[in-house]
Short mmCIF file of C-alpha atoms in Angstrom, two decimals:
data_model
loop_
_atom_site.label_atom_id
_atom_site.label_comp_id
_atom_site.label_asym_id
_atom_site.label_seq_id
_atom_site.Cartn_x
_atom_site.Cartn_y
_atom_site.Cartn_z
CA UNK A 1 -1.90 -18.19 -7.37
CA UNK A 2 -0.68 -14.61 -7.47
CA UNK A 3 1.80 -13.41 -10.11
CA UNK A 4 5.00 -11.64 -9.04
CA UNK A 5 6.47 -9.00 -11.36
CA UNK A 6 9.85 -7.32 -11.43
CA UNK A 7 9.65 -3.57 -10.84
CA UNK A 8 10.45 -2.76 -14.47
CA UNK A 9 7.65 -5.06 -15.62
CA UNK A 10 5.19 -3.32 -13.29
CA UNK A 11 6.11 -0.07 -15.02
CA UNK A 12 5.35 -1.75 -18.35
CA UNK A 13 1.91 -2.72 -17.05
CA UNK A 14 1.31 0.91 -16.07
CA UNK A 15 2.21 2.00 -19.60
CA UNK A 16 -0.06 -0.68 -21.07
CA UNK A 17 -2.94 0.54 -18.91
CA UNK A 18 -2.50 4.09 -20.15
CA UNK A 19 -2.63 2.78 -23.72
CA UNK A 20 -5.93 1.11 -22.86
CA UNK A 21 -7.40 4.36 -21.63
CA UNK A 22 -6.53 4.46 -17.92
CA UNK A 23 -4.59 7.68 -17.39
CA UNK A 24 -1.70 8.09 -14.97
CA UNK A 25 -3.88 10.50 -13.00
CA UNK A 26 -6.66 7.91 -12.78
CA UNK A 27 -4.18 5.26 -11.61
CA UNK A 28 -2.95 7.55 -8.84
CA UNK A 29 -6.49 8.29 -7.70
CA UNK A 30 -7.42 4.62 -7.71
CA UNK A 31 -4.27 3.78 -5.75
CA UNK A 32 -5.07 6.41 -3.15
CA UNK A 33 -8.68 5.24 -2.86
CA UNK A 34 -7.53 1.63 -2.49
CA UNK A 35 -5.17 2.57 0.32
CA UNK A 36 -7.86 4.61 2.06
CA UNK A 37 -10.34 1.73 1.82
CA UNK A 38 -7.90 -0.72 3.40
CA UNK A 39 -7.28 1.74 6.24
CA UNK A 40 -11.01 2.10 6.87
CA UNK A 41 -11.52 -1.66 6.86
CA UNK A 42 -9.11 -1.99 9.79
CA UNK A 43 -11.85 -0.56 11.98
CA UNK A 44 -11.58 1.88 14.86
CA UNK A 45 -9.94 4.51 12.67
CA UNK A 46 -10.62 8.08 13.78
CA UNK A 47 -7.21 9.70 13.42
CA UNK A 48 -4.77 9.06 10.57
CA UNK A 49 -1.35 10.55 9.93
CA UNK A 50 -0.26 10.30 6.29
CA UNK A 51 3.48 10.61 5.73
CA UNK A 52 4.25 11.67 2.17
CA UNK A 53 7.36 11.84 0.05
CA UNK A 54 8.17 13.93 -2.99
CA UNK A 55 7.07 11.59 -5.79
CA UNK A 56 4.07 9.61 -6.97
CA UNK A 57 4.02 7.49 -3.81
CA UNK A 58 3.44 10.71 -1.93
CA UNK A 59 0.75 11.59 -4.46
CA UNK A 60 -1.08 8.37 -3.58
CA UNK A 61 -0.95 9.53 0.03
CA UNK A 62 -2.50 12.91 -0.73
CA UNK A 63 -5.35 11.22 -2.60
CA UNK A 64 -5.85 8.79 0.29
CA UNK A 65 -5.89 11.67 2.77
CA UNK A 66 -8.63 13.49 0.89
CA UNK A 67 -10.64 10.26 0.57
CA UNK A 68 -10.34 9.55 4.30
CA UNK A 69 -11.37 13.11 5.17
CA UNK A 70 -14.49 12.69 3.03
CA UNK A 71 -15.37 9.65 5.17
CA UNK A 72 -15.20 11.64 8.40
CA UNK A 73 -11.69 10.68 9.48
CA UNK A 74 -9.43 13.26 11.11
CA UNK A 75 -6.42 13.37 8.78
CA UNK A 76 -3.08 15.12 8.95
CA UNK A 77 -0.54 14.94 6.14
CA UNK A 78 3.13 15.21 7.00
CA UNK A 79 5.13 16.61 4.09
CA UNK A 80 8.77 17.67 3.75
CA UNK A 81 7.82 20.74 1.67
CA UNK A 82 4.79 22.87 0.93
CA UNK A 83 2.36 21.26 -1.56
CA UNK A 84 2.91 24.12 -4.03
CA UNK A 85 6.63 23.31 -4.08
CA UNK A 86 6.27 19.70 -5.25
CA UNK A 87 8.06 19.34 -8.56
CA UNK A 88 5.88 16.63 -10.09
CA UNK A 89 2.80 18.10 -11.75
CA UNK A 90 0.48 15.27 -10.76
CA UNK A 91 1.67 15.01 -7.15
CA UNK A 92 1.38 18.77 -6.80
CA UNK A 93 -2.15 18.78 -8.23
CA UNK A 94 -3.48 16.09 -5.88
CA UNK A 95 -1.75 17.73 -2.92
CA UNK A 96 -3.34 21.08 -3.73
CA UNK A 97 -6.71 19.35 -4.12
CA UNK A 98 -6.39 17.77 -0.67
CA UNK A 99 -5.54 21.10 0.93
CA UNK A 100 -8.53 22.76 -0.76
CA UNK A 101 -10.72 19.95 0.59
CA UNK A 102 -9.62 20.79 4.12
CA UNK A 103 -6.85 18.27 4.83
CA UNK A 104 -4.52 19.57 7.55
CA UNK A 105 -0.81 19.56 6.80
CA UNK A 106 2.36 19.58 8.87
CA UNK A 107 5.44 20.75 6.99
CA UNK A 108 8.90 19.54 7.99
CA UNK A 109 8.18 18.61 11.62
CA UNK A 110 10.92 18.04 14.18
CA UNK A 111 11.40 14.56 15.62
CA UNK A 112 9.54 15.51 18.80
CA UNK A 113 6.69 17.12 16.88
CA UNK A 114 6.24 14.06 14.70
CA UNK A 115 6.43 11.66 17.63
CA UNK A 116 3.72 13.66 19.42
CA UNK A 117 1.55 13.64 16.31
CA UNK A 118 1.88 9.87 15.86
CA UNK A 119 1.20 9.19 19.54
CA UNK A 120 -2.51 9.94 19.04
CA UNK A 121 -2.87 8.37 15.58
CA UNK A 122 -4.84 5.18 15.04
CA UNK A 123 -3.06 4.58 11.73
CA UNK A 124 0.14 5.86 10.16
CA UNK A 125 -0.12 5.67 6.37
CA UNK A 126 3.37 5.35 4.90
CA UNK A 127 3.64 7.03 1.49
CA UNK A 128 7.21 8.27 1.76
CA UNK A 129 9.31 6.18 -0.63
CA UNK A 130 8.03 4.05 -3.48
CA UNK A 131 9.21 1.20 -5.67
CA UNK A 132 12.04 3.26 -7.11
CA UNK A 133 13.88 3.33 -3.79
CA UNK A 134 17.20 1.57 -3.30
CA UNK A 135 20.25 2.13 -1.11
CA UNK A 136 20.00 4.06 2.16
CA UNK A 137 17.24 6.36 3.36
CA UNK A 138 18.22 10.01 3.64
CA UNK A 139 16.92 12.82 5.85
CA UNK A 140 14.26 13.62 6.79
CA UNK A 141 12.75 10.24 6.00
CA UNK A 142 15.17 8.27 8.19
CA UNK A 143 13.92 10.22 11.20
CA UNK A 144 10.31 9.91 10.11
CA UNK A 145 10.68 6.15 9.77
CA UNK A 146 12.15 5.88 13.27
CA UNK A 147 9.19 7.82 14.64
CA UNK A 148 6.68 5.61 12.81
CA UNK A 149 8.28 2.42 14.08
CA UNK A 150 8.33 3.74 17.66
CA UNK A 151 4.69 4.85 17.60
CA UNK A 152 1.68 2.88 18.87
CA UNK A 153 -0.19 3.45 15.59
CA UNK A 154 -1.01 0.66 13.20
CA UNK A 155 1.15 1.10 10.12
CA UNK A 156 -0.07 0.71 6.54
CA UNK A 157 2.47 1.11 3.74
CA UNK A 158 1.51 2.00 0.19
CA UNK A 159 3.16 -0.16 -2.50
CA UNK A 160 6.25 -1.02 -0.42
CA UNK A 161 7.35 -0.17 3.13
CA UNK A 162 9.58 2.89 2.90
CA UNK A 163 13.21 1.84 3.08
CA UNK A 164 12.66 -1.54 1.42
CA UNK A 165 13.81 -2.34 -2.10
CA UNK A 166 10.75 -3.64 -3.89
CA UNK A 167 13.01 -5.57 -6.25
CA UNK A 168 15.59 -7.22 -3.98
CA UNK A 169 13.94 -7.25 -0.57
CA UNK A 170 16.95 -5.52 0.97
CA UNK A 171 16.01 -3.11 3.75
CA UNK A 172 17.85 0.10 4.49
CA UNK A 173 19.07 0.67 8.04
CA UNK A 174 15.94 2.82 8.31
CA UNK A 175 12.91 0.85 7.12
CA UNK A 176 9.24 0.99 8.01
CA UNK A 177 7.92 -2.13 9.72
CA UNK A 178 4.34 -2.27 8.49
CA UNK A 179 1.30 -4.14 9.75
CA UNK A 180 -0.08 -4.11 6.20
CA UNK A 181 1.26 -3.29 2.76
CA UNK A 182 -1.18 -2.30 0.02
CA UNK A 183 0.76 -2.91 -3.18
CA UNK A 184 -0.44 -1.73 -6.55
CA UNK A 185 -1.09 -3.85 -9.68
CA UNK A 186 0.99 -6.90 -8.69
CA UNK A 187 3.26 -8.40 -6.08
CA UNK A 188 6.91 -7.37 -6.30
CA UNK A 189 9.80 -9.76 -5.52
CA UNK A 190 11.13 -7.67 -2.66
CA UNK A 191 7.88 -7.98 -0.71
CA UNK A 192 8.37 -11.74 -0.46
CA UNK A 193 12.16 -12.06 -0.21
CA UNK A 194 14.80 -11.42 2.43
CA UNK A 195 13.90 -8.47 4.69
CA UNK A 196 10.57 -8.02 2.94
CA UNK A 197 9.19 -11.03 4.77
CA UNK A 198 9.73 -9.27 8.10
CA UNK A 199 8.59 -5.72 7.32
CA UNK A 200 5.54 -5.95 5.03
CA UNK A 201 2.96 -7.45 7.36
CA UNK A 202 -0.20 -8.59 5.59
CA UNK A 203 0.06 -7.94 1.86
CA UNK A 204 -2.96 -6.76 -0.14
CA UNK A 205 -2.77 -6.41 -3.92
CA UNK A 206 -4.86 -3.60 -5.41
CA UNK A 207 -5.34 -4.31 -9.16
CA UNK A 208 -6.65 -0.78 -9.93
CA UNK A 209 -8.23 -1.81 -13.27
CA UNK A 210 -10.27 -4.66 -14.75
CA UNK A 211 -7.62 -5.44 -17.36
CA UNK A 212 -4.73 -5.56 -14.88
CA UNK A 213 -4.83 -9.34 -14.40
CA UNK A 214 -4.50 -9.96 -18.14
CA UNK A 215 -1.72 -7.42 -18.55
CA UNK A 216 0.21 -8.76 -15.56
CA UNK A 217 0.13 -12.32 -16.90
CA UNK A 218 1.18 -11.04 -20.34
CA UNK A 219 4.15 -9.31 -18.69
CA UNK A 220 5.69 -12.73 -17.94
CA UNK A 221 5.72 -13.00 -14.13
CA UNK A 222 9.07 -13.83 -12.59
CA UNK A 223 7.33 -16.07 -10.02
CA UNK A 224 3.95 -17.09 -8.67
CA UNK A 225 2.92 -16.93 -5.04
CA UNK A 226 0.92 -19.94 -3.92
CA UNK A 227 -1.02 -20.80 -0.81
CA UNK A 228 -2.59 -23.95 0.63
CA UNK A 229 -5.79 -23.55 -1.38
CA UNK A 230 -3.83 -23.82 -4.63
CA UNK A 231 -2.46 -27.21 -3.63
CA UNK A 232 -5.78 -28.51 -2.32
CA UNK A 233 -7.25 -27.96 -5.79
CA UNK A 234 -4.94 -30.56 -7.32
CA UNK A 235 -5.06 -33.20 -4.59
CA UNK A 236 -7.57 -36.04 -4.34
CA UNK A 237 -9.63 -36.77 -1.23
CA UNK A 238 -8.13 -39.28 1.18
CA UNK A 239 -9.78 -42.64 1.80
CA UNK A 240 -9.75 -44.49 5.10
CA UNK A 241 -7.29 -47.05 3.71
CA UNK A 242 -4.73 -44.54 2.43
CA UNK A 243 -1.05 -45.04 3.16
CA UNK A 244 2.23 -43.46 2.09
CA UNK A 245 2.67 -45.94 -0.74
CA UNK A 246 -0.60 -44.96 -2.44
CA UNK A 247 -0.56 -41.18 -1.97
CA UNK A 248 2.10 -40.49 -4.58
CA UNK A 249 5.30 -38.51 -4.29
CA UNK A 250 6.16 -34.90 -3.52
CA UNK A 251 8.84 -32.96 -5.41
CA UNK A 252 10.32 -30.01 -3.55
CA UNK A 253 12.39 -27.54 -5.57
CA UNK A 254 14.32 -25.09 -3.42
CA UNK A 255 16.82 -22.35 -3.99
CA UNK A 256 19.22 -20.43 -1.82
#
């Protein structure tokens, strides 16, 4: 079973990790590396376009871009502003590091320029909007999302698809439709509910630290995600003479 945490509880886990010696910078680097690794494991990845926002989700993207470049992948980062203009210290630092490492950047592209860039990409890595998003997507990200969804590239979202509320599962009118979502630390309710079920694709949880599992359980999960294997563990093997009167009963608890 996989625990599901509310967004605020995920933030508490992040704070707990920092108290146990895992810095915010280290968490960002591990998140970026995790995203890069999942992209590489898709196979056939030579060209990647990383679309970054202004916050820590964008920072994850810059780290992933540098990691992919180090593995021989041709990487271009699309950013709304110059790396030096990013207001967050950590996001700015990792962006500057990626540029120094040789990552190519495209600043504020037009719709046509972005569409052309994505047309030759094997993967579009979505790092535009993170778990703090809610409401409607604003420019330029609404246009970027439309270009991503119209492109032939495989789409991998970091933490949540941009335009989706990680808490409620409500999607903005502009929302990335991902083939895979690499979510950090724990599942969020919005990935599994409402529109989230249609836009996340395959969901991979990146724990980022050895102590994450313990801290997530301590954070009192709001739900647990189960699969068939979980149920097979508690069932007994069938005999040839089994019938519906000897197999027991099933209780189904459903909500709206």
